[in-house]
mmCIF file of C-alpha atoms in Angstrom:
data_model
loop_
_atom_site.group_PDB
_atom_site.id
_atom_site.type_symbol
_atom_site.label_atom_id
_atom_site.label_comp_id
_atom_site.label_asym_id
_atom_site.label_seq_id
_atom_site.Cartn_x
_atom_site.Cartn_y
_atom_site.Cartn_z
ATOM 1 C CA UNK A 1 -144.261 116.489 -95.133
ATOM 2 C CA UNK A 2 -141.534 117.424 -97.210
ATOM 3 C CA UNK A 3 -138.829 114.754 -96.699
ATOM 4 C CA UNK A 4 -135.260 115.542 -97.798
ATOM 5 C CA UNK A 5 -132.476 112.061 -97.932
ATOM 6 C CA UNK A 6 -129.132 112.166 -98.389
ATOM 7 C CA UNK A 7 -129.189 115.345 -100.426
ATOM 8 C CA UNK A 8 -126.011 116.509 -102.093
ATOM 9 C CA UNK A 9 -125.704 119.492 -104.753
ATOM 10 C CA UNK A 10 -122.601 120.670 -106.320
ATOM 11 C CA UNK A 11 -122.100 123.986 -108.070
ATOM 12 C CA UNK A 12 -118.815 123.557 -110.279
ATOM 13 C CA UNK A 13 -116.338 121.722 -108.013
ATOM 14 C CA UNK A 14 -117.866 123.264 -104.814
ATOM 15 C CA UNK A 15 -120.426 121.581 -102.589
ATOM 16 C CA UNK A 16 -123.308 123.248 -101.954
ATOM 17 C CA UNK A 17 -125.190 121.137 -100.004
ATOM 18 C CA UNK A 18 -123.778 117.617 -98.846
ATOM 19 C CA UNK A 19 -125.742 114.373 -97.738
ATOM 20 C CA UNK A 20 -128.089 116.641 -96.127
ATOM 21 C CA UNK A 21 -131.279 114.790 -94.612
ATOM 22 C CA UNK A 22 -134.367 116.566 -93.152
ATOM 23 C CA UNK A 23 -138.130 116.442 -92.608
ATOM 24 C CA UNK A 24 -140.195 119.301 -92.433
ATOM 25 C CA UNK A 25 -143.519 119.024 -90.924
ATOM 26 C CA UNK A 26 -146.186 121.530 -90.311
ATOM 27 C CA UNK A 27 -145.472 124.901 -88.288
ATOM 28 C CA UNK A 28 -143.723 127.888 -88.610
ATOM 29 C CA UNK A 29 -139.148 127.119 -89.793
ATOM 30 C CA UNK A 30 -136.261 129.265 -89.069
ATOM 31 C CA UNK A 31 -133.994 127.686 -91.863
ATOM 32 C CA UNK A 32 -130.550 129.652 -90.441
ATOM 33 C CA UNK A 33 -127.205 129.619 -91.332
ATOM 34 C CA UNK A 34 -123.908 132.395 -92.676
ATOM 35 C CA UNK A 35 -123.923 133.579 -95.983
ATOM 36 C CA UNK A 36 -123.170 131.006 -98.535
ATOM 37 C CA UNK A 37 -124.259 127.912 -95.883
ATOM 38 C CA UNK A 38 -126.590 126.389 -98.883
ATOM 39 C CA UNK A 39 -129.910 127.988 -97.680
ATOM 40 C CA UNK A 40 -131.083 129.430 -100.731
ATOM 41 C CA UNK A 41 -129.844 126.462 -102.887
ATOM 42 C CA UNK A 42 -131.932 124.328 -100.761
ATOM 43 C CA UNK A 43 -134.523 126.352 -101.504
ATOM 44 C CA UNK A 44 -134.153 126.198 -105.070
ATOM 45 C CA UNK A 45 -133.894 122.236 -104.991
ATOM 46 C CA UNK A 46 -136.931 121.979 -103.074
ATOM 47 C CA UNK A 47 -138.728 123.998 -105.852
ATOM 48 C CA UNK A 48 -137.001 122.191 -108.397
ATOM 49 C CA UNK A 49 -135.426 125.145 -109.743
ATOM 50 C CA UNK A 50 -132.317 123.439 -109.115
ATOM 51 C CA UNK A 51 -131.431 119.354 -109.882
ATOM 52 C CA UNK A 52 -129.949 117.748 -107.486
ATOM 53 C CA UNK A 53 -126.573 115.098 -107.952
ATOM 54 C CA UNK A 54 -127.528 113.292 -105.314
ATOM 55 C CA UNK A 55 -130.064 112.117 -103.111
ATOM 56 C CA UNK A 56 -134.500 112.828 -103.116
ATOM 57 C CA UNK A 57 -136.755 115.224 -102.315
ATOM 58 C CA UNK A 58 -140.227 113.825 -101.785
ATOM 59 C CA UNK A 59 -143.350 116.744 -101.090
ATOM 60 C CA UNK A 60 -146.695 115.080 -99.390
ATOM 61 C CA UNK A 61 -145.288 111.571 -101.011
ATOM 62 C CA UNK A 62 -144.981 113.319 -104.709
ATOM 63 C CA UNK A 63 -141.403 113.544 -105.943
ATOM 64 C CA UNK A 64 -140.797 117.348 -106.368
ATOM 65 C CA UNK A 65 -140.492 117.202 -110.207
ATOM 66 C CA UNK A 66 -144.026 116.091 -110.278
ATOM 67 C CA UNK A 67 -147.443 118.205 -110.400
ATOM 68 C CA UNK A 68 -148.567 116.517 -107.495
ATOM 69 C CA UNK A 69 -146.071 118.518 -105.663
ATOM 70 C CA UNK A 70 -145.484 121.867 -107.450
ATOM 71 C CA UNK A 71 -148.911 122.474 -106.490
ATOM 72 C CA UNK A 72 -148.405 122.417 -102.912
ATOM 73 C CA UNK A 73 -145.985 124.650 -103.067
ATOM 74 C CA UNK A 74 -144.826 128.441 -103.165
ATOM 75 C CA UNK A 75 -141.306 129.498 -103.141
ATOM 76 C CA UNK A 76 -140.263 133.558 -102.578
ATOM 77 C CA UNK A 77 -136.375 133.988 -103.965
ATOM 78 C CA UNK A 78 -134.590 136.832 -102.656
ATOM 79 C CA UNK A 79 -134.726 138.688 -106.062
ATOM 80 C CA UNK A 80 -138.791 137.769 -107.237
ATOM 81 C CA UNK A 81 -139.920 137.984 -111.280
ATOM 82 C CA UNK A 82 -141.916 140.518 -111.921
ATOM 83 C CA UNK A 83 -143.252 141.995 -115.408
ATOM 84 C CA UNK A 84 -141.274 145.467 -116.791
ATOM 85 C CA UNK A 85 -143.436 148.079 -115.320
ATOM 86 C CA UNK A 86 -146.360 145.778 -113.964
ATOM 87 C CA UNK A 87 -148.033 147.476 -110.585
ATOM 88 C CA UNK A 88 -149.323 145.090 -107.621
ATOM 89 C CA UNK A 89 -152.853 144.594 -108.964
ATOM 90 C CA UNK A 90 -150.979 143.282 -112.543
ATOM 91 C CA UNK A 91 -148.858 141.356 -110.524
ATOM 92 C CA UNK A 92 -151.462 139.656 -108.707
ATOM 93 C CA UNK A 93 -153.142 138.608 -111.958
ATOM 94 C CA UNK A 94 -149.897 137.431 -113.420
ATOM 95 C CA UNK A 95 -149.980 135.026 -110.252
ATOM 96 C CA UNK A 96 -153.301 134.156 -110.689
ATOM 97 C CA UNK A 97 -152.644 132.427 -113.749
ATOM 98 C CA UNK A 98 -150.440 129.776 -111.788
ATOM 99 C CA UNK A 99 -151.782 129.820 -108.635
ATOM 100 C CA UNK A 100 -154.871 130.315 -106.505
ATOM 101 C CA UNK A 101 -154.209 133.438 -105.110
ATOM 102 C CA UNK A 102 -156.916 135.033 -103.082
ATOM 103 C CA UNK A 103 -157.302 138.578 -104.016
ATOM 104 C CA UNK A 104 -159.506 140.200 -101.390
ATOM 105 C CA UNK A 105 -156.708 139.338 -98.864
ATOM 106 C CA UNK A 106 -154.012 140.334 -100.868
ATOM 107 C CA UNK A 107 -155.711 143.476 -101.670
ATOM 108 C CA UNK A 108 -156.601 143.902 -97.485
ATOM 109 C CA UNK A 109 -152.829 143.479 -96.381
ATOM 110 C CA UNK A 110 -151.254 145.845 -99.106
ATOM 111 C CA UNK A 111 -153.989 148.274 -97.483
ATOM 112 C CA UNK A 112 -152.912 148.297 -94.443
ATOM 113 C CA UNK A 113 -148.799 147.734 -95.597
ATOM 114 C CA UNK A 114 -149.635 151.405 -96.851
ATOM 115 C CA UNK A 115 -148.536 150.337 -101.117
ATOM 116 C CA UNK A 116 -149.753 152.029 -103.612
ATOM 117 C CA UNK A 117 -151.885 149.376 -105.847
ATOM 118 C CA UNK A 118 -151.532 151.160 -109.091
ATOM 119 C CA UNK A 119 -147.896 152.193 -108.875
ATOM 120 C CA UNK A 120 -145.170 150.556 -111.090
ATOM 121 C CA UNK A 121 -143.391 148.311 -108.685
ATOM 122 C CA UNK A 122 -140.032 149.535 -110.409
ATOM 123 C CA UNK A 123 -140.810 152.116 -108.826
ATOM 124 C CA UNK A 124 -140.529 151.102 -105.123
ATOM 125 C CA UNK A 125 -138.078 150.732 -102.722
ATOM 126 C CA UNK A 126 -136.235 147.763 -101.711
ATOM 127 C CA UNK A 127 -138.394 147.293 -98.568
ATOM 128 C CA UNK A 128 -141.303 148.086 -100.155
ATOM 129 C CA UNK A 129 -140.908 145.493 -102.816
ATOM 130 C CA UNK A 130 -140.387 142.778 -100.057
ATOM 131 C CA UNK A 131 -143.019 143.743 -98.466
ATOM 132 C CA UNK A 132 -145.388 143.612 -101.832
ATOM 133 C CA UNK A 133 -143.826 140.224 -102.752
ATOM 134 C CA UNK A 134 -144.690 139.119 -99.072
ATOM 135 C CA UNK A 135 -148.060 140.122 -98.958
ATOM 136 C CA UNK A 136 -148.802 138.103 -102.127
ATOM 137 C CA UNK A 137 -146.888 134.745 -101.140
ATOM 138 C CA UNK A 138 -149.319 134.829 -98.207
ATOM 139 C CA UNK A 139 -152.250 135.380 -100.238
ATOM 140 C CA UNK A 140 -150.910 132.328 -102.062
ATOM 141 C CA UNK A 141 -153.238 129.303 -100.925
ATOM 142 C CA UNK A 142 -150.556 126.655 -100.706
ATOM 143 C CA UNK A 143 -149.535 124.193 -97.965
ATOM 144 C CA UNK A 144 -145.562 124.849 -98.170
ATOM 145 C CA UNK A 145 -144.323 128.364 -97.992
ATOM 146 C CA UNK A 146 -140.565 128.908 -98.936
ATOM 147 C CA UNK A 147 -139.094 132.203 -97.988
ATOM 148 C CA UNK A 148 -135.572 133.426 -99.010
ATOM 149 C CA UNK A 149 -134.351 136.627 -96.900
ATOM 150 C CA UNK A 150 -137.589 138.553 -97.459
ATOM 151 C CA UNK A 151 -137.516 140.270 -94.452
ATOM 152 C CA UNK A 152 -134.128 142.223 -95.201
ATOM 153 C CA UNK A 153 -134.945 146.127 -95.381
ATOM 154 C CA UNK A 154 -138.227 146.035 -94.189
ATOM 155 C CA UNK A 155 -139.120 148.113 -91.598
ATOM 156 C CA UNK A 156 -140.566 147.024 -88.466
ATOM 157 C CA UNK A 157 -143.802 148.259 -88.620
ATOM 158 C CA UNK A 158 -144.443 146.684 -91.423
ATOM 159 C CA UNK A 159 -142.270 143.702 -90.596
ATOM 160 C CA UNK A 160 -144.270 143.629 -87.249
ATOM 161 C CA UNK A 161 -147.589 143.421 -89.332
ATOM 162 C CA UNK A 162 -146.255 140.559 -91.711
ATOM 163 C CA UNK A 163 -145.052 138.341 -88.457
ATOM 164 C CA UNK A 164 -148.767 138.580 -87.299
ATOM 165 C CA UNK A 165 -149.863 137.213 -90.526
ATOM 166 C CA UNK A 166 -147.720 134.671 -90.824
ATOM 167 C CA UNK A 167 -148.685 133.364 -87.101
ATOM 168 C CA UNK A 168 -152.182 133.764 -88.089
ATOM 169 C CA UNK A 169 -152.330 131.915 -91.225
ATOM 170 C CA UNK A 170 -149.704 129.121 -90.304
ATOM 171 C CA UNK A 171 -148.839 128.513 -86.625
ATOM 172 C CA UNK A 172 -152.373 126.915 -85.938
ATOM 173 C CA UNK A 173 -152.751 124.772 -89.167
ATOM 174 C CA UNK A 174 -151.646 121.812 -91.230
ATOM 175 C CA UNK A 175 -149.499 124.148 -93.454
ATOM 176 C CA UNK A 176 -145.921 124.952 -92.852
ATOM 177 C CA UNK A 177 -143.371 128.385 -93.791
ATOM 178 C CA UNK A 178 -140.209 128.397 -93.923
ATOM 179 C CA UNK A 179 -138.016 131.345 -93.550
ATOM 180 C CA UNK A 180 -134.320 131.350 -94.083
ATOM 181 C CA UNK A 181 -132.603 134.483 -93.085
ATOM 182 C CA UNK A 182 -128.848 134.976 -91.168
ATOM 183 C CA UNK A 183 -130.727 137.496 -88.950
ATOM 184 C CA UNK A 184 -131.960 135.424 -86.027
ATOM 185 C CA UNK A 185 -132.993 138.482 -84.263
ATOM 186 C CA UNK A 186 -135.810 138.755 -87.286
ATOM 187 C CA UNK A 187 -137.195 135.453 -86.464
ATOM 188 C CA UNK A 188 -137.165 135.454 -82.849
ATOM 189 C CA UNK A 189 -140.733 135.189 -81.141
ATOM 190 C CA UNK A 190 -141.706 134.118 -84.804
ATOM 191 C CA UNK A 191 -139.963 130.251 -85.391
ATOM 192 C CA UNK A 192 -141.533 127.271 -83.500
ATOM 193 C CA UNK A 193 -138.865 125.305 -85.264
ATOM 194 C CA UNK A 194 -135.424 126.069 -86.453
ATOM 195 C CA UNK A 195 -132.976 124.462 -88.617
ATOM 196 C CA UNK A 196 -128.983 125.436 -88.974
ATOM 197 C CA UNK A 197 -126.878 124.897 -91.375
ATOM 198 C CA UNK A 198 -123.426 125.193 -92.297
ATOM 199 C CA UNK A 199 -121.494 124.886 -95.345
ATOM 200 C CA UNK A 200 -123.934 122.708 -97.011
ATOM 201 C CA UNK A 201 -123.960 120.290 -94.481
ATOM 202 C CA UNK A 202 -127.402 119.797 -91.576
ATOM 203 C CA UNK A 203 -125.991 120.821 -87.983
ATOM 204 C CA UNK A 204 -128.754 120.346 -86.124
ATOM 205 C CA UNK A 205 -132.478 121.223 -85.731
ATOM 206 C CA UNK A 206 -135.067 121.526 -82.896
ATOM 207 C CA UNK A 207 -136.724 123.963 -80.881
ATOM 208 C CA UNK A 208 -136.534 126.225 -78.002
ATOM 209 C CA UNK A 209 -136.789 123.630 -75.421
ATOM 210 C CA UNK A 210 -134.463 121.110 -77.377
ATOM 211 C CA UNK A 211 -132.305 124.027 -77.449
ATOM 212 C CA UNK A 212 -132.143 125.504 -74.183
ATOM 213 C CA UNK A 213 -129.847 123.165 -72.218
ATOM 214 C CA UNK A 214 -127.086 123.449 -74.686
ATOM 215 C CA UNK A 215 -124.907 126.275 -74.005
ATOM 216 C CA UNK A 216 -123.844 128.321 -70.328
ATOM 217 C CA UNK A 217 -122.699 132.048 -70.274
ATOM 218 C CA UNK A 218 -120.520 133.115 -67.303
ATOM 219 C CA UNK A 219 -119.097 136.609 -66.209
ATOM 220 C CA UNK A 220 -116.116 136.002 -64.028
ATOM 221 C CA UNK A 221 -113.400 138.504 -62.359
ATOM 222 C CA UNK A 222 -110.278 136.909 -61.307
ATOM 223 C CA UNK A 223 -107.478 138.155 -59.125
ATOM 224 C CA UNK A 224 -105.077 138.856 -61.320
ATOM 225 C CA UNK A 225 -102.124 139.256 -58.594
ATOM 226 C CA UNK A 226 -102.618 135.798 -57.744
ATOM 227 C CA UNK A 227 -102.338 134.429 -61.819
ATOM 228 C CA UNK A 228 -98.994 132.720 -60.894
ATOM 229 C CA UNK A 229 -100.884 130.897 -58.769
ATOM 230 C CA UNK A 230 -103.183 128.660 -61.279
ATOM 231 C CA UNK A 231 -101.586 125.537 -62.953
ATOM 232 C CA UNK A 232 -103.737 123.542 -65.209
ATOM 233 C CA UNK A 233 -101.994 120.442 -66.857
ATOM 234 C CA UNK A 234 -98.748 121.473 -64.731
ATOM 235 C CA UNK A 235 -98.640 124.512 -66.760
ATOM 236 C CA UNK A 236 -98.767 127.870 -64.710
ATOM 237 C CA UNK A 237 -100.770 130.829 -65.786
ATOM 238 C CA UNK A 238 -99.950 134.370 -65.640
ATOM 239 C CA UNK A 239 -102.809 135.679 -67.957
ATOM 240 C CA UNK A 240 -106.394 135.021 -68.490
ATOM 241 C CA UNK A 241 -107.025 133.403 -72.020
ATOM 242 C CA UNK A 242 -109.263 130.759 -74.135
ATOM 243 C CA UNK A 243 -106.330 128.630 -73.472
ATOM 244 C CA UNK A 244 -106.782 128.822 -69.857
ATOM 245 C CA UNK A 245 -110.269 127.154 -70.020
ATOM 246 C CA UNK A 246 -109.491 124.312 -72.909
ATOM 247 C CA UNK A 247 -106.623 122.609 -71.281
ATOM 248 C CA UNK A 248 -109.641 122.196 -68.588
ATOM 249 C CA UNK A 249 -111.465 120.104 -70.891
ATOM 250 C CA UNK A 250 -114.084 122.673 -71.843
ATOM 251 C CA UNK A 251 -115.658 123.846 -75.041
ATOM 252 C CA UNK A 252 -115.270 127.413 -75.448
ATOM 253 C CA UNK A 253 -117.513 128.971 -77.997
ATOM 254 C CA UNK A 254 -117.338 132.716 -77.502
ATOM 255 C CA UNK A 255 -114.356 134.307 -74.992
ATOM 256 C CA UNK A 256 -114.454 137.975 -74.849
ATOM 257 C CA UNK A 257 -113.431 140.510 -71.978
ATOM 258 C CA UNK A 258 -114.687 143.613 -71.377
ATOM 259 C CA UNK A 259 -112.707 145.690 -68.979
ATOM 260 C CA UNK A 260 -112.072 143.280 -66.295
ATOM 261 C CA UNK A 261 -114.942 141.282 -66.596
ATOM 262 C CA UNK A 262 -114.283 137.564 -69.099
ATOM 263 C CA UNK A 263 -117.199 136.937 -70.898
ATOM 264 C CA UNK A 264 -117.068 132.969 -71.950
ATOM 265 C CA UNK A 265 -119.640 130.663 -73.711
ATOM 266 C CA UNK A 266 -119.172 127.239 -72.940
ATOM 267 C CA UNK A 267 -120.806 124.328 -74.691
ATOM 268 C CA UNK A 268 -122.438 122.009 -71.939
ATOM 269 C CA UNK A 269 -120.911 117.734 -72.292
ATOM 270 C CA UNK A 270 -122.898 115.114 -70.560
ATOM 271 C CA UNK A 271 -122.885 115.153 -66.695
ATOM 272 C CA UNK A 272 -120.671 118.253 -67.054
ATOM 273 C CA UNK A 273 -120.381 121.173 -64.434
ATOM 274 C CA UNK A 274 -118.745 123.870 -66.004
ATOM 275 C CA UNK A 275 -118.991 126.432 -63.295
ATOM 276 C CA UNK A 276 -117.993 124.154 -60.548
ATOM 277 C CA UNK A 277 -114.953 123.171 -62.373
ATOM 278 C CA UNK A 278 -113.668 126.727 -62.898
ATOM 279 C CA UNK A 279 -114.341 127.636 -59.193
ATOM 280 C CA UNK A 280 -112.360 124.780 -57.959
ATOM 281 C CA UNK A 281 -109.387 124.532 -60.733
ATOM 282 C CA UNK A 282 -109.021 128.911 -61.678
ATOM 283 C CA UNK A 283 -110.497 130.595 -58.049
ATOM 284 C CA UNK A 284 -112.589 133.268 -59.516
ATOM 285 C CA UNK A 285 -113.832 136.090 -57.426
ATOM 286 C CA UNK A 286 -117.006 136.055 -59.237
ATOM 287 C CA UNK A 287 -118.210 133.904 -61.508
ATOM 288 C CA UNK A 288 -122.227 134.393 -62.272
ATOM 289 C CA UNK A 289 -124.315 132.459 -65.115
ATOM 290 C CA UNK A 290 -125.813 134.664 -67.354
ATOM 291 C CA UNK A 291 -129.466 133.469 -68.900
ATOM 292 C CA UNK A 292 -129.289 133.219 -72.752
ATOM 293 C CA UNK A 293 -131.709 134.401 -74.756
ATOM 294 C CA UNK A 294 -133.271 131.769 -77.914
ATOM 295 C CA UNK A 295 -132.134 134.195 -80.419
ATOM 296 C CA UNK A 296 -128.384 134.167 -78.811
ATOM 297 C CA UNK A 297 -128.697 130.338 -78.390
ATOM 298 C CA UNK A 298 -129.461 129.770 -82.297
ATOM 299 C CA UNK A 299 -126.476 132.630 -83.085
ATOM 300 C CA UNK A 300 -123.814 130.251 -80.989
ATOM 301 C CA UNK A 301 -125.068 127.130 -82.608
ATOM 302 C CA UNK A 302 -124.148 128.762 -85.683
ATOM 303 C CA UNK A 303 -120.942 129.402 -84.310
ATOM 304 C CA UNK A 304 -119.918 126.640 -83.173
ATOM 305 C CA UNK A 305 -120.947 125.149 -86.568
ATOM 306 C CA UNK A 306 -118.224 127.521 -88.305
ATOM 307 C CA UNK A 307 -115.315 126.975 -85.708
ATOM 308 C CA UNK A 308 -116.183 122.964 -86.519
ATOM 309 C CA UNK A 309 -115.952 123.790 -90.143
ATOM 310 C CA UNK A 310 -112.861 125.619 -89.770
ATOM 311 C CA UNK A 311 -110.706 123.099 -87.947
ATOM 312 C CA UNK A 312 -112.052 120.305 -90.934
#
């Protein structure tokens, strides 16, 4: 387990990460969050790259300074060292020297990824690079796998083939992955687990089912000649805002109209009806719940996260 307490990280005067406590166990992360949310310098203080001001970081009951836990571990930055003109079988020898990297299936995935083995990697693209760098973190034989937006610019082919191998060689064993990324649609039908944060601080964590409860979409119409007609709080309405539904005590998380149809994300309170509540208080002339998908449910998490930060 790698067990995170009261973690806090500042970079000049800015926090990066703030009292941030977590424990990841074995399976296969989603570590989410916007750009700049601390994802990548939690990364880095988990692999020691970074020193943390405040709090621990313990790997497998090692402190991560220590041996003990640098060899249980394998972390993937967004922007991966690699020798001046190396190809991918020099590469995988400059790996070998610090960890146990087994070649045959390293050699067997960049096969069927289609990348030239004796090509300067300077060479490649972008995606072509992740995908390299990809195929040799999961040839890496380590217990914790840490990686940082490598799925950006791959295509999905190849990003298709790399999902199967990560299910493969982690979703049935004692090891755990974790992939941070602000493209939830990328690790949808891929994460057991996710974790969100947002702006260095833990929002929540959980997964699908812990999730799925959380959160009601509705599509409603109204009759818009009979607006004068809906007081809320002794105030009368003669248009259809986020306003409207507030002042009824709900928590609006996305409000949108298209054409004449309101679009509105609500975020579900304890023994709450949300739906029965705007039937009986606004008089819609349609209001249907919309099922939410686990990708969409993780994306409004994330949003609510921001509007919380932005009212602080």
């Amino acid at each position: 387990m790698i067990k995170i307490k009261n973690l806090t990280k500042r970079l000049g005067k800015t926090y990066s990460l703030s009292d941030l406590n977590l424990n990841i166990e074995r399976g296969i992360y989603g570590l989410v969050g916007h750009n700049g949310a601390g994802k990548s310098t939690l990364f880095r203080l988990i692999s020691n790259v970074y020193l943390q001001d405040e709090g621990t970081i313990s790997i497998d009951g090692f402190n991560n300074d220590t041996k003990g836990a640098k060899a249980t571990l394998f972390f993937l930055p967004d922007d991966p060292y690699y020798p001046n003109y190396a190809n991918l079988q020099q590469i995988s020898k400059f790996y070998e020297c610090f960890y146990d990297v087994d070649k045959a299936y390293f050699d067997n995935l960049i096969k069927q990824l289609n990348l030239p083995l004796n090509k300067s990697i300077s060479t490649f693209s972008k995606g072509m690079k992740r995908q390299a760098f990809l195929a040799l973190a999961l040839s890496i034989n380590v217990k914790y796998l840490l990686l940082d937006e490598a799925f950006d610019g791959i295509d999905p082919m190849a990003l298709d083939l790399i999902k199967q191998e990560i299910i493969k060689r982690y979703a049935d064993s004692d090891k755990s992955v974790i992939i941070a990324s602000h493209n939830i649609e990328s690790l949808e039908k891929l994460c057991d687990k996710f974790i969100i944060i947002s702006n260095g601080r833990m929002v929540v964590e959980g997964d699908e089912t812990s999730f799925s409860h959380v959160f009601n979409k509705y599509q409603i119409v109204f009759n818009l000649t009979n607006m004068n007609l809906i007081d809320v709080k002794n105030v009368r309405y003669s248009s259809i805002d986020e306003s409207l539904f507030t002042d009824l005590g709900l928590e609006v998380i996305s409000f949108n109209k298209v054409g004449s149809i309101y679009e509105i994300v609500i975020k579900v309170q304890d023994k709450e009806d949300p739906k029965k509540m705007i039937i009986d208080k606004l008089d819609p002339l349609l209001i249907d719940e919309i099922p939410l998908s686990y990708a969409e449910i993780i994306t409004l998490e994330m949003l609510r996260a921001k509007k919380e930060d932005e009212r602080k």
